[in-house]
Tab-separated table of C-alpha atoms in Angstrom:
chain	number	residue	atom	x	y	z
A	1	MET	CA	3.092	5.121	-13.301
A	2	VAL	CA	0.995	1.975	-12.876
A	3	SER	CA	-0.792	0.798	-16.019
A	4	GLU	CA	-4.250	-0.743	-15.953
A	5	GLU	CA	-2.671	-4.159	-16.556
A	6	GLN	CA	-0.667	-3.774	-13.328
A	7	LYS	CA	-3.741	-3.035	-11.193
A	8	ARG	CA	-5.868	-5.605	-9.383
A	9	VAL	CA	-9.346	-4.123	-8.983
A	10	LEU	CA	-11.313	-5.955	-6.302
A	11	ASP	CA	-15.082	-6.282	-6.380
A	12	PRO	CA	-16.609	-6.819	-2.913
A	13	GLU	CA	-19.121	-9.357	-4.225
A	14	GLN	CA	-17.080	-11.291	-6.784
A	15	ASP	CA	-13.838	-11.175	-4.768
A	16	ALA	CA	-15.179	-11.696	-1.257
A	17	ALA	CA	-12.867	-14.654	-0.592
A	18	ALA	CA	-9.844	-12.764	-1.940
A	19	LEU	CA	-10.674	-9.800	0.288
A	20	LYS	CA	-10.925	-12.094	3.289
A	21	ALA	CA	-7.525	-13.573	2.444
A	22	LEU	CA	-6.002	-10.098	2.602
A	23	THR	CA	-7.302	-9.393	6.095
A	24	HIS	CA	-4.296	-11.173	7.602
A	25	PRO	CA	-1.619	-8.554	8.488
A	26	LEU	CA	1.297	-10.795	7.493
A	27	ARG	CA	-0.184	-11.458	4.055
A	28	ILE	CA	-0.551	-7.726	3.460
A	29	ARG	CA	3.053	-7.260	4.557
A	30	LEU	CA	4.390	-10.070	2.370
A	31	LEU	CA	2.538	-8.776	-0.678
A	32	GLY	CA	3.882	-5.279	-0.056
A	33	MET	CA	7.447	-6.557	0.270
A	34	LEU	CA	7.232	-8.476	-3.014
A	35	ARG	CA	5.878	-5.390	-4.741
A	36	GLN	CA	8.520	-3.079	-3.334
A	37	ASP	CA	11.618	-5.267	-3.325
A	38	GLY	CA	10.909	-7.820	-6.050
A	39	PRO	CA	10.747	-11.638	-6.076
A	40	ALA	CA	11.841	-13.567	-2.999
A	41	THR	CA	11.670	-16.991	-1.421
A	42	ALA	CA	9.706	-17.869	1.697
A	43	SER	CA	12.996	-18.166	3.596
A	44	GLU	CA	14.142	-14.698	2.497
A	45	LEU	CA	10.823	-13.189	3.520
A	46	ALA	CA	10.959	-15.051	6.827
A	47	ALA	CA	14.356	-13.527	7.564
A	48	SER	CA	13.026	-10.033	6.768
A	49	THR	CA	9.858	-10.354	8.842
A	50	GLY	CA	11.085	-12.410	11.765
A	51	GLU	CA	8.551	-15.135	10.974
A	52	SER	CA	9.282	-18.813	10.368
A	53	SER	CA	9.715	-19.987	6.779
A	54	ALA	CA	6.831	-22.408	7.347
A	55	SER	CA	4.575	-19.459	8.190
A	56	THR	CA	5.625	-17.294	5.239
A	57	SER	CA	5.370	-20.295	2.901
A	58	TYR	CA	1.807	-20.987	4.035
A	59	HIS	CA	0.677	-17.385	3.654
A	60	LEU	CA	2.333	-17.097	0.238
A	61	ARG	CA	0.358	-20.130	-0.917
A	62	VAL	CA	-2.852	-18.460	0.265
A	63	LEU	CA	-1.931	-15.303	-1.663
A	64	ALA	CA	-1.206	-17.461	-4.720
A	65	LYS	CA	-4.575	-19.180	-4.417
A	66	TYR	CA	-6.265	-15.808	-4.928
A	67	ALA	CA	-3.840	-14.661	-7.658
A	68	PHE	CA	-2.058	-11.956	-5.663
A	69	VAL	CA	1.307	-13.691	-6.081
A	70	ALA	CA	2.705	-16.278	-8.485
A	71	GLU	CA	5.852	-18.313	-8.923
A	72	ALA	CA	8.790	-16.307	-10.231
A	73	GLU	CA	11.786	-17.484	-12.200
A	74	HIS	CA	13.947	-19.654	-9.969
A	75	ARG	CA	17.609	-18.928	-9.372
A	76	ASP	CA	18.116	-22.620	-8.704
A	77	GLY	CA	15.961	-25.677	-8.170
A	78	ARG	CA	16.101	-25.706	-4.411
A	79	GLU	CA	13.407	-23.255	-3.316
A	80	ARG	CA	10.387	-21.662	-4.924
A	81	ARG	CA	10.539	-17.923	-5.552
A	82	TRP	CA	7.479	-15.693	-5.503
A	83	ARG	CA	6.553	-12.466	-7.254
A	84	ALA	CA	3.635	-10.055	-6.959
A	85	VAL	CA	1.205	-10.414	-9.858
A	86	HIS	CA	0.095	-6.773	-9.725
A	87	SER	CA	1.706	-3.532	-8.570
A	88	VAL	CA	-1.446	-2.082	-7.026
A	89	THR	CA	-4.627	-3.351	-5.397
A	90	SER	CA	-7.541	-0.986	-5.897
A	91	TRP	CA	-11.305	-0.870	-5.477
A	92	SER	CA	-14.361	1.350	-5.716
A	93	ASN	CA	-15.043	3.090	-2.412
A	94	LYS	CA	-18.756	3.222	-3.240
A	95	ALA	CA	-18.901	-0.502	-3.941
A	96	MET	CA	-17.023	-1.286	-0.754
A	97	ALA	CA	-19.246	0.972	1.333
A	98	ALA	CA	-22.344	-0.777	-0.021
A	99	ALA	CA	-21.075	-4.298	0.690
A	100	PRO	CA	-21.550	-5.749	4.196
A	101	GLY	CA	-18.241	-6.273	5.940
A	102	SER	CA	-16.115	-4.557	3.298
A	103	HIS	CA	-15.753	-1.331	5.263
A	104	ALA	CA	-13.619	-3.154	7.840
A	105	TRP	CA	-11.303	-4.415	5.102
A	106	VAL	CA	-10.871	-0.927	3.619
A	107	SER	CA	-10.067	0.420	7.083
A	108	LEU	CA	-7.506	-2.345	7.646
A	109	SER	CA	-5.922	-1.708	4.251
A	110	ARG	CA	-5.589	2.019	4.900
A	111	ARG	CA	-3.965	1.426	8.261
A	112	ALA	CA	-1.529	-0.962	6.612
A	113	GLN	CA	-0.616	1.851	4.232
A	114	ILE	CA	0.103	4.124	7.190
A	115	GLU	CA	2.321	1.429	8.714
A	116	HIS	CA	4.102	1.169	5.368
A	117	LEU	CA	4.692	4.932	5.434
A	118	GLU	CA	6.213	4.710	8.923
A	119	ALA	CA	8.511	1.871	7.843
A	120	SER	CA	9.446	3.733	4.662
A	121	LEU	CA	10.288	6.878	6.646
A	122	ALA	CA	12.635	4.919	8.903
A	123	ARG	CA	14.252	3.242	5.879
A	124	HIS	CA	14.623	6.578	4.074
A	125	GLU	CA	16.279	8.229	7.057
A	126	ALA	CA	18.683	5.307	7.457
A	127	ASP	CA	19.519	5.311	3.737
A	128	ILE	CA	20.368	9.031	3.879
A	129	ALA	CA	22.364	8.709	7.100
A	130	ASP	CA	24.346	5.689	5.874
A	131	GLY	CA	25.083	7.107	2.427
A	132	ARG	CA	22.970	4.683	0.407
A	133	LEU	CA	21.145	7.716	-1.017
A	134	GLY	CA	22.982	10.793	-2.239
A	135	GLN	CA	22.520	14.238	-0.725
A	136	GLU	CA	20.612	15.330	-3.847
A	137	TRP	CA	17.601	13.495	-2.373
A	138	VAL	CA	17.593	15.442	0.922
A	139	GLU	CA	15.853	18.601	-0.314
A	140	PRO	CA	13.014	17.095	-2.435
A	141	SER	CA	12.108	14.442	0.153
A	142	GLY	CA	9.396	15.110	2.718
A	143	ILE	CA	5.860	14.679	4.008
A	144	ASN	CA	3.019	17.208	3.849
A	145	ASP	CA	-0.069	17.368	6.033
A	146	LEU	CA	-1.979	20.126	4.241
A	147	MET	CA	-5.627	20.745	5.154
A	148	PRO	CA	-7.340	22.546	2.246
A	149	ARG	CA	-11.098	23.128	2.075
A	150	LEU	CA	-12.419	21.406	-1.055
A	151	THR	CA	-15.693	20.241	-2.551
A	152	PRO	CA	-16.168	16.560	-3.504
A	153	GLU	CA	-15.723	17.564	-7.136
A	154	SER	CA	-12.456	19.386	-6.407
A	155	LEU	CA	-11.068	16.451	-4.424
A	156	THR	CA	-11.887	14.132	-7.335
A	157	GLU	CA	-10.202	16.563	-9.730
A	158	LEU	CA	-7.123	16.683	-7.494
A	159	TRP	CA	-6.793	12.888	-7.634
A	160	ASP	CA	-7.070	13.005	-11.433
A	161	VAL	CA	-4.417	15.733	-11.731
A	162	LEU	CA	-2.024	13.829	-9.446
A	163	ASP	CA	-2.537	10.647	-11.441
A	164	ARG	CA	-1.856	12.322	-14.784
A	165	LYS	CA	1.199	14.217	-13.535
A	166	LEU	CA	2.668	11.134	-11.887
A	167	GLN	CA	2.198	9.172	-15.104
A	168	GLU	CA	3.928	11.937	-17.059
A	169	LEU	CA	6.925	12.116	-14.706
A	170	THR	CA	7.263	8.336	-14.380
A	171	THR	CA	7.368	7.963	-18.154
A	172	ARG	CA	9.914	10.781	-18.453
A	173	ASP	CA	12.230	9.270	-15.822
A	174	ALA	CA	11.870	5.622	-16.876
A	175	GLU	CA	15.307	5.421	-18.529
A	176	ASP	CA	17.133	7.884	-16.268
A	177	PRO	CA	19.787	6.036	-14.198
A	178	ARG	CA	19.424	8.616	-11.406
A	179	ALA	CA	15.801	7.613	-10.781
A	180	ALA	CA	15.081	5.826	-7.500
A	181	GLN	CA	12.035	4.117	-6.072
A	182	VAL	CA	9.913	6.719	-4.278
A	183	VAL	CA	7.198	5.904	-1.753
A	184	PHE	CA	4.484	8.405	-2.677
A	185	LEU	CA	1.546	7.965	-0.313
A	186	THR	CA	-1.362	10.372	-0.795
A	187	ALA	CA	-4.499	10.801	1.291
A	188	GLY	CA	-7.696	12.786	0.850
A	189	LEU	CA	-9.783	12.344	3.996
A	190	PRO	CA	-12.651	14.823	4.429
A	191	LEU	CA	-13.534	15.608	8.051
A	192	ALA	CA	-16.921	16.714	9.362
A	193	PRO	CA	-16.918	19.823	11.578
A	194	ARG	CA	-16.382	19.019	15.222
A	195	ASP	CA	-19.296	19.303	17.619
A	196	PRO	CA	-17.951	21.681	20.305
A	197	ALA	CA	-19.945	19.880	22.998
A	198	ALA	CA	-18.589	16.488	21.967
A	199	ALA	CA	-15.058	17.831	21.648
A	200	ALA	CA	-15.234	19.227	25.167
A	201	ASP	CA	-16.450	15.930	26.648
A	202	THR	CA	-13.372	14.063	27.849
A	203	SER	CA	-15.229	11.793	30.260
A	204	ALA	CA	-15.111	8.763	27.951
A	205	PRO	CA	-11.743	6.981	28.161
A	206	ALA	CA	-9.875	5.992	25.018
A	207	GLY	CA	-11.087	2.749	23.471
A	208	THR	CA	-14.655	2.927	24.758
A	209	ASP	CA	-17.687	2.410	22.530
A	210	ALA	CA	-18.365	6.146	22.649
A	211	GLU	CA	-15.059	6.873	20.967
A	212	ASP	CA	-15.201	3.964	18.526
A	213	ALA	CA	-18.543	5.134	17.195
A	214	SER	CA	-17.179	8.503	16.064
């Protein structure tokens, strides 16, 4: 489980420049790769992303400027290695909703998480198929798309229970050699009831202002 020291909590007012720095898709991707796979050089990240080393080097320096990444221990003196400073970036949804322009960043961040899930699913399937993960991981692995009806208080309680249980299990498995990195992406997204009249109206094509405003 992630300790408080490993979290970077962003404030929309105090960290406006840092938030803006994270709006670039490649920077989000680079930060995620350093968190998931450990320290790397700009050249190594370039090879993994298909970008030039000049591009990854520039974006890593921007991330370093706002304390998302820092220099890691070098294997040799030839090229700088980078590491993620924190394991998690978090924020207050209320604070973000109240700050002009922050809603767009939260939306971008959430969509990046979905992209990470898609990439992780492909990697998981390849690891199973190619024997990099044992068959003992086949049964417990999976994705749920449950749709319970909950109150705001119950959804908050569910987050708290998940956090406590994950901390308990992570601590228990810390020294177990069988433990593997698990991508555990959770979502709690309340939906308002559909307006039958609006749902039946298919006259507006995808991507129009009418759809974007929903």
